[in-house]
Tab-separated table of C-alpha atoms in Angstrom:
chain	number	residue	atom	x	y	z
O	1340	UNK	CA	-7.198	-31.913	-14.915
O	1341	UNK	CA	-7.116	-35.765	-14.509
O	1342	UNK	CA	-3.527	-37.106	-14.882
O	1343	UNK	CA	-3.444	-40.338	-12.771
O	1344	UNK	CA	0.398	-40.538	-12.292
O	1345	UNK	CA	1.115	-37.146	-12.195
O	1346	UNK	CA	0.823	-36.937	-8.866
O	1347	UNK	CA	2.347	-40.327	-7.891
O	1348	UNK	CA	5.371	-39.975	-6.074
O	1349	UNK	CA	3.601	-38.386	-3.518
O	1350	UNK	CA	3.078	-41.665	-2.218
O	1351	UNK	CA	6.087	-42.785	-2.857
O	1352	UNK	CA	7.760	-39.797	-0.650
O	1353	UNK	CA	5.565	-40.917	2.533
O	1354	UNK	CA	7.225	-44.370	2.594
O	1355	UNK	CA	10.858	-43.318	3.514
O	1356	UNK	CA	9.293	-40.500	5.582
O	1357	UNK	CA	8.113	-43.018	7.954
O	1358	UNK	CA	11.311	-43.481	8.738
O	1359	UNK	CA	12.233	-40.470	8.906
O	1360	UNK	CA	10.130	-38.612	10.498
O	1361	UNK	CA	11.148	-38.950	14.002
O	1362	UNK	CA	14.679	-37.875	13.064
O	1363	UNK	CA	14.180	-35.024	11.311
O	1364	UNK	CA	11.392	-33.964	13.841
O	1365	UNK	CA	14.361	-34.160	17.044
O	1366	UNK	CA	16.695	-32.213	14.765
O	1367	UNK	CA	14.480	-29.265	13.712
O	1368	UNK	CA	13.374	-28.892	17.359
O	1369	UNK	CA	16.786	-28.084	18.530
O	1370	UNK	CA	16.634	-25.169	15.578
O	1371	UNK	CA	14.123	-22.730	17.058
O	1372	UNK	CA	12.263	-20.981	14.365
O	1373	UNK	CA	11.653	-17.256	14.123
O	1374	UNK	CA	8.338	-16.216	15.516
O	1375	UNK	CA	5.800	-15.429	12.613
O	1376	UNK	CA	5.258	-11.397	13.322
O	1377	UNK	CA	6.505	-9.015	10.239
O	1378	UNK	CA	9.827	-7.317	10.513
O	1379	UNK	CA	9.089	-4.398	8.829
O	1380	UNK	CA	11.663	-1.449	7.668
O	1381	UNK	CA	11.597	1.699	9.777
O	1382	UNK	CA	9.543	4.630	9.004
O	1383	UNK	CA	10.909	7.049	5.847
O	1384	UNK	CA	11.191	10.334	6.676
O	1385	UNK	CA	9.603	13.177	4.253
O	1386	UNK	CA	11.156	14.975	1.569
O	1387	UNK	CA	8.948	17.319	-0.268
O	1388	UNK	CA	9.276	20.843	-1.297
O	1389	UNK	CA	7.708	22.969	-4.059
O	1390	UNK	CA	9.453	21.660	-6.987
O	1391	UNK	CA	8.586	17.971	-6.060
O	1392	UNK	CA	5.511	16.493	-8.514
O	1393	UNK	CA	4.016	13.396	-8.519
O	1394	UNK	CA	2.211	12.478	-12.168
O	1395	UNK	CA	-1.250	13.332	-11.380
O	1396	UNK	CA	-1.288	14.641	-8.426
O	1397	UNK	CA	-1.247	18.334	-7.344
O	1398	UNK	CA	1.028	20.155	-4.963
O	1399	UNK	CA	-2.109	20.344	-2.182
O	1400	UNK	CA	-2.786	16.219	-2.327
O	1401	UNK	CA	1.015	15.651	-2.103
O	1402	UNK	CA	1.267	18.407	1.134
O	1403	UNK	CA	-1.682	16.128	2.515
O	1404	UNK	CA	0.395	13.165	2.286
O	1405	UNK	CA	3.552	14.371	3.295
O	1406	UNK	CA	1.768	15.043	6.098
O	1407	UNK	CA	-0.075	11.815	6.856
O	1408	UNK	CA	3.943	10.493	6.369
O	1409	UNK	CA	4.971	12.421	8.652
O	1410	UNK	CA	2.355	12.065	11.971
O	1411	UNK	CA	3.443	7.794	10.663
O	1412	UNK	CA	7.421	8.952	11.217
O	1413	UNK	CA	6.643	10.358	15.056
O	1414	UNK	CA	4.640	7.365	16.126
O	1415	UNK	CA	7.652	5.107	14.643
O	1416	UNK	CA	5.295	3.230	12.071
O	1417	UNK	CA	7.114	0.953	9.368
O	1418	UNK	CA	6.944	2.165	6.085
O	1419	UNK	CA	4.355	-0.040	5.309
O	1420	UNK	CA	2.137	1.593	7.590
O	1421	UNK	CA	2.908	4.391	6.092
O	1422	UNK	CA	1.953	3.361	2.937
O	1423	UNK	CA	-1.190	1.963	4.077
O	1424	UNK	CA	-2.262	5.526	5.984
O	1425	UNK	CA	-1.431	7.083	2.294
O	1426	UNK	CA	-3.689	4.582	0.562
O	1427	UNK	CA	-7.085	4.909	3.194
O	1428	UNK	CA	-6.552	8.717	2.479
O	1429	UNK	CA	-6.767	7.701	-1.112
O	1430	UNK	CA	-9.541	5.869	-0.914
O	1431	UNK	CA	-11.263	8.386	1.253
O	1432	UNK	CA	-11.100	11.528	0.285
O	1433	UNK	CA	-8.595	11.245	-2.960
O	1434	UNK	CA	-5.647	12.865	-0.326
O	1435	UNK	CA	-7.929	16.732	-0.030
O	1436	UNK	CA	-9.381	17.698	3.406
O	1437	UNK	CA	-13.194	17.239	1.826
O	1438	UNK	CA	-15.418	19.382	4.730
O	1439	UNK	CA	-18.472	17.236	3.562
O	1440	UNK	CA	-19.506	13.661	3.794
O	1441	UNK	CA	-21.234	11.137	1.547
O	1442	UNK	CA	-24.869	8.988	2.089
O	1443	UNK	CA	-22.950	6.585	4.543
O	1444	UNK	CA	-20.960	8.905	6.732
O	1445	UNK	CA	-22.983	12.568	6.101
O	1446	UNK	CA	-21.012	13.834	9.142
O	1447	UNK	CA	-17.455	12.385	7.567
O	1448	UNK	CA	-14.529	15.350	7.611
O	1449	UNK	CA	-11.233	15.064	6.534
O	1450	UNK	CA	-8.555	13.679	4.866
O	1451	UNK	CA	-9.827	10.439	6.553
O	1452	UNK	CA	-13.637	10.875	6.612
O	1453	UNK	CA	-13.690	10.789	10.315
O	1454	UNK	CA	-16.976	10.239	11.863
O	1455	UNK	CA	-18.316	13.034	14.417
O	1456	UNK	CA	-18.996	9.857	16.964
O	1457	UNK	CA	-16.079	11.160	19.539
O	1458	UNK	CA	-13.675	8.462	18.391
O	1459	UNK	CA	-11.858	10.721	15.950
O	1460	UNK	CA	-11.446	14.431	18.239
O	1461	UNK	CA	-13.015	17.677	17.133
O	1462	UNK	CA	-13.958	19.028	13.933
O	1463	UNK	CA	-10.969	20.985	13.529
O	1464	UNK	CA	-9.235	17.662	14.523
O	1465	UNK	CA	-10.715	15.820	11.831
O	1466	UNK	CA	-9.717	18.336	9.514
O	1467	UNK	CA	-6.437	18.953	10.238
O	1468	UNK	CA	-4.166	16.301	7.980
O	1469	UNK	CA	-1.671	15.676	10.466
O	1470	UNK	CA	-4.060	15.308	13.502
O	1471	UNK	CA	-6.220	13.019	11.705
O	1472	UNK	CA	-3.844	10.973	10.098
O	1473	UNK	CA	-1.978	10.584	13.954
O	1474	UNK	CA	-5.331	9.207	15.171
O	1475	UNK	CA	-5.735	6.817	12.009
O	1476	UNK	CA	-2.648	5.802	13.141
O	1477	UNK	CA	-3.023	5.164	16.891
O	1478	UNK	CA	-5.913	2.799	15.794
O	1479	UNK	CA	-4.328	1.100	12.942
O	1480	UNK	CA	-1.114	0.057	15.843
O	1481	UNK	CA	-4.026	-1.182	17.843
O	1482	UNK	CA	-5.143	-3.826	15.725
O	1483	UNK	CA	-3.537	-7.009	16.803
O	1484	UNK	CA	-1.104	-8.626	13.857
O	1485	UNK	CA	-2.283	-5.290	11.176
O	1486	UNK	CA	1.453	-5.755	9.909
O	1487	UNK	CA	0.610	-9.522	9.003
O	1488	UNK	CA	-2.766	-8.266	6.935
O	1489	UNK	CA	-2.929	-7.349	3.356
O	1490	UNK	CA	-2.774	-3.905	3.434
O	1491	UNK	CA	-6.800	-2.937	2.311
O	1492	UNK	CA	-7.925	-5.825	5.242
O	1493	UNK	CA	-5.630	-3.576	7.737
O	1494	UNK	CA	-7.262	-0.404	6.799
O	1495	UNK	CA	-10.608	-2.018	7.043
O	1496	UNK	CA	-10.106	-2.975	10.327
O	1497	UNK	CA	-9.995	0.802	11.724
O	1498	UNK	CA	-12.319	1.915	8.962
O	1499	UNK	CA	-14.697	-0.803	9.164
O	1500	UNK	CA	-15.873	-0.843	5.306
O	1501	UNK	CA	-18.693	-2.661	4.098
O	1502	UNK	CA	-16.140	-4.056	1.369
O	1503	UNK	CA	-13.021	-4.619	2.818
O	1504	UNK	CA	-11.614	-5.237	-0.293
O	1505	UNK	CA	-12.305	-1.140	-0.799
O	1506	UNK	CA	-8.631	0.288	-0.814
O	1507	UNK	CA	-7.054	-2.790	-2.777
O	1508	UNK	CA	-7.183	-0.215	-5.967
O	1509	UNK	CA	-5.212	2.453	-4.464
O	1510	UNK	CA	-2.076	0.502	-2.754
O	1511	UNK	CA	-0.150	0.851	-6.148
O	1512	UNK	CA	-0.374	4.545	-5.813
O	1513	UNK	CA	0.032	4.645	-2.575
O	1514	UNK	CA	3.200	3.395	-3.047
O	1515	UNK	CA	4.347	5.420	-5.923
O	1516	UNK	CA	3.594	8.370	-3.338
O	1517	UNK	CA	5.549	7.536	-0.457
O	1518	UNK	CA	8.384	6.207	-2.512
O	1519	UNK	CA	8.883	9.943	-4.584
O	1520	UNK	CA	8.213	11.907	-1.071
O	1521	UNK	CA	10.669	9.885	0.971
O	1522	UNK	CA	14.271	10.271	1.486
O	1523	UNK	CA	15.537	6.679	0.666
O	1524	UNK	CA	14.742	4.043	-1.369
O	1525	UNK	CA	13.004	0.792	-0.110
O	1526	UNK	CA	11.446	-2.339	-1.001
O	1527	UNK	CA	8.112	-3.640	-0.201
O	1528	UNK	CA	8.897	-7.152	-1.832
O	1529	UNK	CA	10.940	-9.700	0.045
O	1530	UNK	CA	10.962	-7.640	3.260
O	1531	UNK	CA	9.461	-8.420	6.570
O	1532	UNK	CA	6.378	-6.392	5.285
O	1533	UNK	CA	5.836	-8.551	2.368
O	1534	UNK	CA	2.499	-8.989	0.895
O	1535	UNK	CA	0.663	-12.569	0.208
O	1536	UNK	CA	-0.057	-13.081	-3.481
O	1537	UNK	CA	2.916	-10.529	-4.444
O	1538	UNK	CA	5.808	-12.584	-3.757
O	1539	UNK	CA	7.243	-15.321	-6.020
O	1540	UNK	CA	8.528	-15.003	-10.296
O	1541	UNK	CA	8.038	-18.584	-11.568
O	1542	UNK	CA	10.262	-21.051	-10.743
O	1543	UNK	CA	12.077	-18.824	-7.925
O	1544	UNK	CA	12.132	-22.160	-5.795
O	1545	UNK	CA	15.835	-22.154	-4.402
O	1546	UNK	CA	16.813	-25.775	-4.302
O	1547	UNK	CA	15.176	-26.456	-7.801
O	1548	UNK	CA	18.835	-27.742	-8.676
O	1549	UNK	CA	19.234	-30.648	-5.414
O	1550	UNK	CA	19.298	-33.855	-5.260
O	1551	UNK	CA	15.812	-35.827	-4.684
O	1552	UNK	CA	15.434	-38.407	-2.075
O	1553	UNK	CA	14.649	-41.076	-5.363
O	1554	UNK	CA	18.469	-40.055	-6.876
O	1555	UNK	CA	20.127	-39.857	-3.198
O	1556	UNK	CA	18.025	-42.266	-0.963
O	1557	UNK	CA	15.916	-40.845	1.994
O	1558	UNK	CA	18.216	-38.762	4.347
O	1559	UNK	CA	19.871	-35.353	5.268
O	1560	UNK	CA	21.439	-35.097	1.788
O	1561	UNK	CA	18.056	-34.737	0.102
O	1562	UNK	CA	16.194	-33.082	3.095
O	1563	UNK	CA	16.009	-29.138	2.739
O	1564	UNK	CA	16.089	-26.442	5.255
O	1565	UNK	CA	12.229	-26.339	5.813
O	1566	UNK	CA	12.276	-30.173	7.255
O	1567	UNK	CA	11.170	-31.383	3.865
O	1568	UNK	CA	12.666	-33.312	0.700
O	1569	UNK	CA	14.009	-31.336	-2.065
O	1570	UNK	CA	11.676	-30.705	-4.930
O	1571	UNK	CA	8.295	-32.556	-3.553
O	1572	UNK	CA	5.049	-30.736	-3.738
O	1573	UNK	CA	5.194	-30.014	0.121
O	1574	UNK	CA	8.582	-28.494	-0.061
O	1575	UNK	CA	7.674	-25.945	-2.662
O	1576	UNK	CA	4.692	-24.525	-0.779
O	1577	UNK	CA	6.094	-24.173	2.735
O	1578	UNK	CA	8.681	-22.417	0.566
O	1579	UNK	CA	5.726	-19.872	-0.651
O	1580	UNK	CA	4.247	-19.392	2.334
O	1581	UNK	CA	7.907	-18.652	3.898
O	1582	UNK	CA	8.513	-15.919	0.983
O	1583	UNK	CA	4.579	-14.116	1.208
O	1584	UNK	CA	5.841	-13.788	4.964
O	1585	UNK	CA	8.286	-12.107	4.520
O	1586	UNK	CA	10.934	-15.131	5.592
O	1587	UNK	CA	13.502	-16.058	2.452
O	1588	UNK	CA	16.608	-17.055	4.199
O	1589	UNK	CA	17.685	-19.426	7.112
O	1590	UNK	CA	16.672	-18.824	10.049
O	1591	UNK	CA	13.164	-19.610	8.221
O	1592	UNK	CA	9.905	-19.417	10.035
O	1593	UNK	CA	7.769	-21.935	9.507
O	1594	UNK	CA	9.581	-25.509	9.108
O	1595	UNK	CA	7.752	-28.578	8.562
O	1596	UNK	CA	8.539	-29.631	12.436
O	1597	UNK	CA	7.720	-26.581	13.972
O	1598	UNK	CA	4.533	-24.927	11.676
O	1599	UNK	CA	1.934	-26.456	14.263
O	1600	UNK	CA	1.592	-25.583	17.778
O	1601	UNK	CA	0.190	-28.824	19.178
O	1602	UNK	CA	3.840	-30.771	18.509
O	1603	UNK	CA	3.073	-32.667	15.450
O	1604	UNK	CA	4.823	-32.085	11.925
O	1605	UNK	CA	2.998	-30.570	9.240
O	1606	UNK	CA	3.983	-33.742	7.485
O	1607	UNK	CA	2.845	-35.130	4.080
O	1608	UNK	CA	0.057	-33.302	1.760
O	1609	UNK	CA	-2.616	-35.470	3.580
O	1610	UNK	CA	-2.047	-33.348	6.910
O	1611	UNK	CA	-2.080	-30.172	5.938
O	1612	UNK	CA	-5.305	-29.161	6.026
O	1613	UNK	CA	-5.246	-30.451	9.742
O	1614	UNK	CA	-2.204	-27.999	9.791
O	1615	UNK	CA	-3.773	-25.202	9.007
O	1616	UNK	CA	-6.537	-26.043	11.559
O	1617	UNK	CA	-4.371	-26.574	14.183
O	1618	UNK	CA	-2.778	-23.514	13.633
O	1619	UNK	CA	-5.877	-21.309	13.111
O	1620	UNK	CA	-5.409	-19.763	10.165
O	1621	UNK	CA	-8.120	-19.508	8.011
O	1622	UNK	CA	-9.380	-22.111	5.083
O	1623	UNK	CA	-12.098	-21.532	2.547
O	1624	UNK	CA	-13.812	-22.383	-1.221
O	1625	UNK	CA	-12.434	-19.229	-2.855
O	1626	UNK	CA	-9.033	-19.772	-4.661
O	1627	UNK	CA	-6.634	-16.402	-3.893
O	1628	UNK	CA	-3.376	-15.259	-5.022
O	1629	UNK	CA	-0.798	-16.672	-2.612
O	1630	UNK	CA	-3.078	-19.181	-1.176
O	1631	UNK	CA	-2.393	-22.896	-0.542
O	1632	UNK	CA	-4.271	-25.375	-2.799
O	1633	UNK	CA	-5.019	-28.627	-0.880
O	1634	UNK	CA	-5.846	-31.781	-2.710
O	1635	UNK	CA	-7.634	-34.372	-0.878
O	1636	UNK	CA	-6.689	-37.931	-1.560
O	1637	UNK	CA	-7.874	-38.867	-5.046
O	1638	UNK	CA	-9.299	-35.393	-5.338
O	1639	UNK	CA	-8.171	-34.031	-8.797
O	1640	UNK	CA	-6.330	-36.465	-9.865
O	1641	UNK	CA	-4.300	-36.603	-6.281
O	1642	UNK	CA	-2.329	-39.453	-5.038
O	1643	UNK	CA	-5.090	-41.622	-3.458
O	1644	UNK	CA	-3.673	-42.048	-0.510
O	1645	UNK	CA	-1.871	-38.740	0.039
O	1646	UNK	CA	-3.173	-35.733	-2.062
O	1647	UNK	CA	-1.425	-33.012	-3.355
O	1648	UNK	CA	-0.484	-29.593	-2.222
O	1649	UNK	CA	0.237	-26.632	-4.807
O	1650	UNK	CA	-0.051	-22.515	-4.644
O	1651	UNK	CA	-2.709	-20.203	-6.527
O	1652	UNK	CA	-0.276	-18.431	-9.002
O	1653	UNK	CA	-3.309	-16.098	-10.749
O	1654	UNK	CA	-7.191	-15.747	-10.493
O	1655	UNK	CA	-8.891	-15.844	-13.532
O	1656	UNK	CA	-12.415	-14.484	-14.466
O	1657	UNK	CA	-13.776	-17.271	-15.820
O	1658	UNK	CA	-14.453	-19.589	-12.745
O	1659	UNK	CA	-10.236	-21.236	-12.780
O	1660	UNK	CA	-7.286	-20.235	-11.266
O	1661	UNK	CA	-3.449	-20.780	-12.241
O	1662	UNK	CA	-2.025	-23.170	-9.951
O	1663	UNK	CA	1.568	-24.061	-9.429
O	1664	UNK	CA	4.133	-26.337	-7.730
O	1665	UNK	CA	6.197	-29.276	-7.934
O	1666	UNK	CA	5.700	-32.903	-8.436
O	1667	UNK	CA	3.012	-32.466	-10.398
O	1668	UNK	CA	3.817	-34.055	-13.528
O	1669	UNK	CA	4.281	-37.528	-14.525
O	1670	UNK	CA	8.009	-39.204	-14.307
O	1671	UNK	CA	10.399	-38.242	-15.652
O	1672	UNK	CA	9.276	-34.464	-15.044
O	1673	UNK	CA	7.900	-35.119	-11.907
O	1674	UNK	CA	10.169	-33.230	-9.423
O	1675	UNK	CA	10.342	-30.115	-11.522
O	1676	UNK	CA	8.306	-27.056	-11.560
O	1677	UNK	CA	4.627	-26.529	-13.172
O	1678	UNK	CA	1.638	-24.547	-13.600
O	1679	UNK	CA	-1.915	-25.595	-15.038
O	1680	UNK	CA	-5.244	-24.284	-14.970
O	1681	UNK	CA	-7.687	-25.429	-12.911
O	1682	UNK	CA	-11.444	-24.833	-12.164
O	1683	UNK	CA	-11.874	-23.528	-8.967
O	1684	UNK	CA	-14.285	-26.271	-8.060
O	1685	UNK	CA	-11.958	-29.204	-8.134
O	1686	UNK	CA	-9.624	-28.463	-5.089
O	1687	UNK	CA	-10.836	-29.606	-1.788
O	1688	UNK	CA	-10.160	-26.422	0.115
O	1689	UNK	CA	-7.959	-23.096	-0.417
O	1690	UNK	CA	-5.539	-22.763	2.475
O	1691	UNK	CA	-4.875	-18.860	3.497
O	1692	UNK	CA	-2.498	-17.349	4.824
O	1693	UNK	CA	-3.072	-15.313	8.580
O	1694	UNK	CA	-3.206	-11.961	6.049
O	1695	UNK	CA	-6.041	-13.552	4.180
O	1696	UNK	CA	-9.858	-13.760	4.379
O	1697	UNK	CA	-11.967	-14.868	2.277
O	1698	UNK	CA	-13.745	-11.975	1.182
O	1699	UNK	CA	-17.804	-12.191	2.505
C-alpha cells in the first residue's frame, strides 16, 4: 500500500491552485448549480393481464404487485418509488396478503405486515393490496429526501427494521417486476433516481483524454467543468459523487466552488473531509460501495502535505476494499486511472454520500 511518489503531484497541483483559486471560485459562482434533490422519472403505469408471467412468480404475487404499482401511479410516485413499494412487499410478505404475523409483529396483516397500532387503517385495510400499499406510500413521500436514500434505508424509514439493510436482497427483483408489468421501458442507472455504489464501469471518467495543468500550465484550458483540474485525484471523485446522484452532464450539481454551504471551495484532498462536515453528510470507519476514501496527509502513503482522495469500487470479505481513482500512481502514469486493494484500516475516514449510513 506504501508507494511514496505515487501520490506526489498532489502537492504539486496545490501550488498553482493558490493562484487560482480565487478565479475559478468568482467564475463558478456566477454558474448556479442544480440543487442536490433526485429528478426521478414519472410513475409507469400497469400492464398485466392473464397471459403475463414473471419467472418464479405466480399469477396471485404478480396481481399483488400490479396493484401496489398501481395505488404508486395515483399518488404520482417516481418509478423508483415504485420499485421500492414492490421490494418492502417482497421482503414482507413475499408479494401474498399473509392474514398472520411473525414473533416481532404477531398482529402484522398484509401485503405489508401492517401493525394493528392505528397507523395503518382497519384490518380489512391492511389486507386489501391496494389500500395498504396507498398508505405505505403516503408514509414513504413523508420521509424528508427518501428519493436521495438507497432504496432498503428508504423502506426502513417507514418500516422501521431492526436491520435496515433488510430489503437490500430483494431490489433486484423488485426491479425485474415492475420492469415486465409496466408499459415502457426505463432506466434506473444514470437517472435522477440513481443509486450510490451502482453507478460507474471503470474508467468511465469523461475527460480521461484532456490536457493536465503539468502539459498546459495552470488555467481554464486544463480546469474541468466541476471547478477542478483535469485528471487529479479530486477531479475524479467529485465526478463519482456527481454520477451516484444522479448528475452526469452540465449543469452539474456539486462543483468544487459551490459543494459547501458556508462559501469556501471544497478545494484540495486536505479539505475534504472538512467538506463533508460542513455539508453534513455523513463520515464513518466502514468502507462502502460508492463512498469517498479520504487520505489524511501522509496517511497511506498520501502526499504529506495534502492526502489523497479516491472512491470504494468493491467490498471485499476479507477485511479490504477495491479502491479507485486518479493520480495515484507514480509519474509517468500518474494522471491516469487505477484501482488497488486496500485494507480497510489504512484510510483515515470513508466519506458517504447523503443516501448512505453506515450500517449500526
Amino acid at each position: 500500500m506504501s508507494q511514496p511518489k505515487s501520490l506526489g503531484l498532489v502537492a504539486l497541483i496545490a501550488v498553482p491552485a493558490l493562484f487560482l483559486g480565487p478565479i475559478m471560485t468568482m467564475f463558478l459562482l456566477l454558474t448556479p448549480a442544480a440543487p442536490a434533490v433526485a429528478d426521478c422519472g414519472p410513475a409507469v403505469s400497469v400492464v398485466i393481464d392473464g397471459n403475463t408471467q414473471v419467472e418464479g412468480y405466480t399469477q396471485e404475487q404478480l396481481k399483488n404487485a400490479a396493484a401496489v404499482m398501481g395505488a404508486g401511479k395515483v399518488l404520482g410516485l417516481s418509478v423508483k418509488g415504485q420499485m421500492i413499494s414492490v421490494m418492502v412487499a417482497l421482503g414482507e410478505s413475499g408479494l401474498r396478503v399473509l392474514d398472520y404475523g411473525d414473533g416481532a409483529g404477531p398482529d402484522s396483516r398484509g401485503v405489508f405486515q401492517q401493525r394493528d397500532n392505528g397507523a395503518w387503517g382497519s384490518y380489512a385495510d391492511r389486507m386489501d393490496p391496494s389500500i395498504s400499499a396507498t398508505n405505505f406510500i403516503k408514509a414513504l413521500q413523508g420521509v424528508a429526501g427518501w428519493e436521495l436514500l438507497e432504496p432498503t434505508l428508504a423502506a426502513s424509514k417507514v418500516q422501521r427494521n431492526a436491520d435496515p439493510y433488510h430489503y437490500q436482497k430483494y431490489w433486484p427483483e423488485a426491479v425485474k417486476i415492475v420492469q415486465a408489468l409496466s408499459n415502457s421501458q426505463f432506466s434506473v442507472e444514470g437517472s435522477g433516481c440513481a443509486i450510490p455504489g451502482q453507478s460507474g464501469a471503470g474508467d468511465d471518467y469523461p475527460w480521461k483524454n484532456s490536457p493536465t495543468w503539468v502539459q498546459v500550465g495552470a488555467g481554464a484550458a486544463s480546469t474541468s467543468p466541476l471547478g477542478m483540474y483535469y485528471r487529479e485525484c479530486v477531479d475524479f471523485a467529485l465526478w463519482r459523487v456527481n454520477q451516484q446522484m444522479g448528475s452526469t452532464s452540465a449543469p452539474f450539481k456539486f462543483l468544487n466552488a459551490t459543494f459547501r454551504p458556508d462559501g469556501q471551495v471544497l478545494g484540495s484532498a486536505l479539505t475534504w473531509k472538512a467538506g463533508w462536515d460542513a455539508k453534513g453528510w455523513p463520515t464513518g470507519n466502514t468502507p462502502r460501495v460508492g463512498a469517498v476514501v479520504w487520505y489524511a496527509p501522509g496517511t497511506g502513503g498520501a502526499d504529506p502535505n495534502f492526502g489523497h482522495v479516491a472512491v470504494v469500487k468493491a467490498v471485499n470479505t476479507d477485511g479490504t476494499y477495491v479502491e479507485e481513482g486518479y493520480n495515484g500512481k507514480p509519474a509517468p502514469d500518474d494522471h491516469n486511472y487505477y484501482t488497488r486493494t486496500v485494507s480497510s484500516k489504512v484510510p483515515s475516514s470513508f466519506l458517504y454520500l447523503p443516501s448512505q449510513e453506515e450500517k449500526k
